[in-house]
Amino acid sequence: MNRVVNFLVFEMTIKRKDILYTLLNVHLFNMIEEKQSSSPDEFSIIYNSTPITISKYKFALYSSKFRSIPNFQLSNSINVTGNAPISVFNEFIKAAQGESININDDTIFDLLTLCEEWETPTITQIITQYLKERADYNQICEKYTQLQNDNILSNELTDFLASNLNAVINLPSFQNYPLNTVVRILSSTNLVVDVHLLYKYIMEMFSKYGSTASVLTPYLDIRKLTFEEAKNFLNCPNLIPSCVNETLVPISIQLIQENHELQQKAEKTDQTLKLIMDRLENLEKKQSDLIVAPTIDESEFTEKIESLMKIIDLGNKRIEDLQNQIADQQKLFKEQLNELEKRAHKDVRKTNKIVNGLTRKTVGYDALFNEIKFEQANLKKGLTDITKKSSRIFNEMMMIKARQRKMKTTNIDFDGRSFNGIMKYLSDEANQNCHLAGEVEITGSTSDHNEPYQIIDMGWNDLFFTENKANQWIMFNFKERNVKVSHYTIKTHKYPNNFPHLKMWAIEGSNDGENWDELDRRAITVLNGANRFQTFPCKKKDGIYRFIRLKQTGTNAKGDFVLALTNFELFGQIYTPEEE
């Protein structure tokens, strides 16, 4: 992909706060006018023995390094050497002269290196923007490795990787970075990373490098980890405690503050409970007064009722405030207490009766609940059995229906050619990838790199992989067609053994996309390596299905749950409905 970018000297984007830089540009323009006769503008940069003629004042506008050359106004040439090809250096010079240039994937990294070397922020901004829009993270990581091997430090590329670390941290090329390179990226002020992803990465580095990986720990904010993550991290035998001392200081302060707040809440709760108990004692005393003083007059009785109601209202409010702070298990206590308080002024004996009745009902409800739980478990088991039987009946009906319809049967048997199967046949028929042609819909449970339909392009040498989650899958929906699968081929990606290669998987078939029959299951390490492929026979070969699914049933060769591969093919029979 090429992009033509036009650099105009008078349209340079300059931040308002950069007043000195603006004044410098004005000063340089004035110099061009004043020095036209005494100091010619024409200048030669001799790059790797090849002379290139430029306008030195235009170049000075873009390059602060060029401006810093002593007496550059009076000189007319300079010798420089570099690793970038002469064609790329020419493009860079054109950009620094305000001319249009071509940016593509082959030249972008060399251009970015030249921008850093010559300190040209305006051109750097354009190059970085192109890089963000393209965002081929695999290529960027590999190029960064190459620059590191050549002892070329690219601050712009470092900042770019740091600001996009969530997208690159699980890539195999990033996982192979030496620790000092990762530290350099993590030290960037542009760092943006999910703390849980960084935790998983550091734990993997502990397994790979041992205690040496402790140099990564200062960049992990332990406060944002889950309890389990923090416990596993701090208990890791490879962790050097001194490396996390600084990060534990704010955590300790936070824990002290939270502990203080918790103590205050506990004291407040104790005070509220004591007040409620005092109110309950007063309530019991007033109830006794009502029973032992039957000769009390009506007005006095009314006053005591009103006083009692105020006490009850206050008790209700305290109970409600308390319930906002304590656990849900006190909900039953509140309901019973409210019931007692509402009836207390009428008859104490009735209150006792209610309490006893509630107790008996609770025992009855417990027994009924246990009985319902037992029946529910039996019902769930029965529903599971019914679902399995329904799925089997449905699949058998689809097989019968397929046999009854006028169907064209196409045999695509495995003949030793591992990639000449059903997917290639349908793609050849459509003159393009059969997913893009709408003949087959290919989807994945998740997608972290590339698209799942690309795995049926047999000349493809990149890879598709999912997110790091359990039970990842790739599904093939044959729509109006049905297939009977006898064999299948899996080809691994270009990365070496102990990277995410399939180790445990199942091939499944379905006619509704919900209920699945297992056609084959494997738990082997034969695919643990770069660009390996093998064709496997299915153990169950008689089913006719609309949906076929490749499902990862455990961890891969690396030990995580990423489903990654380059190619996949099926063999067997295709059933295509004929037009009536």
Tab-separated table of C-alpha atoms in Angstrom, residues 131-141:
chain	number	residue	atom	x	y	z
A	131	LEU	CA	2.058	3.472	10.818
A	132	LYS	CA	-0.987	3.732	13.124
A	133	GLU	CA	-3.407	3.386	10.225
A	134	ARG	CA	-1.631	0.316	8.848
A	135	ALA	CA	-1.015	-1.327	12.260
A	136	ASP	CA	0.490	-4.627	11.049
A	137	TYR	CA	1.742	-5.443	14.537
A	138	ASN	CA	3.566	-8.625	13.529
A	139	GLN	CA	5.610	-6.756	10.943
A	140	ILE	CA	6.276	-3.898	13.382
A	141	CYS	CA	7.504	-6.271	16.103
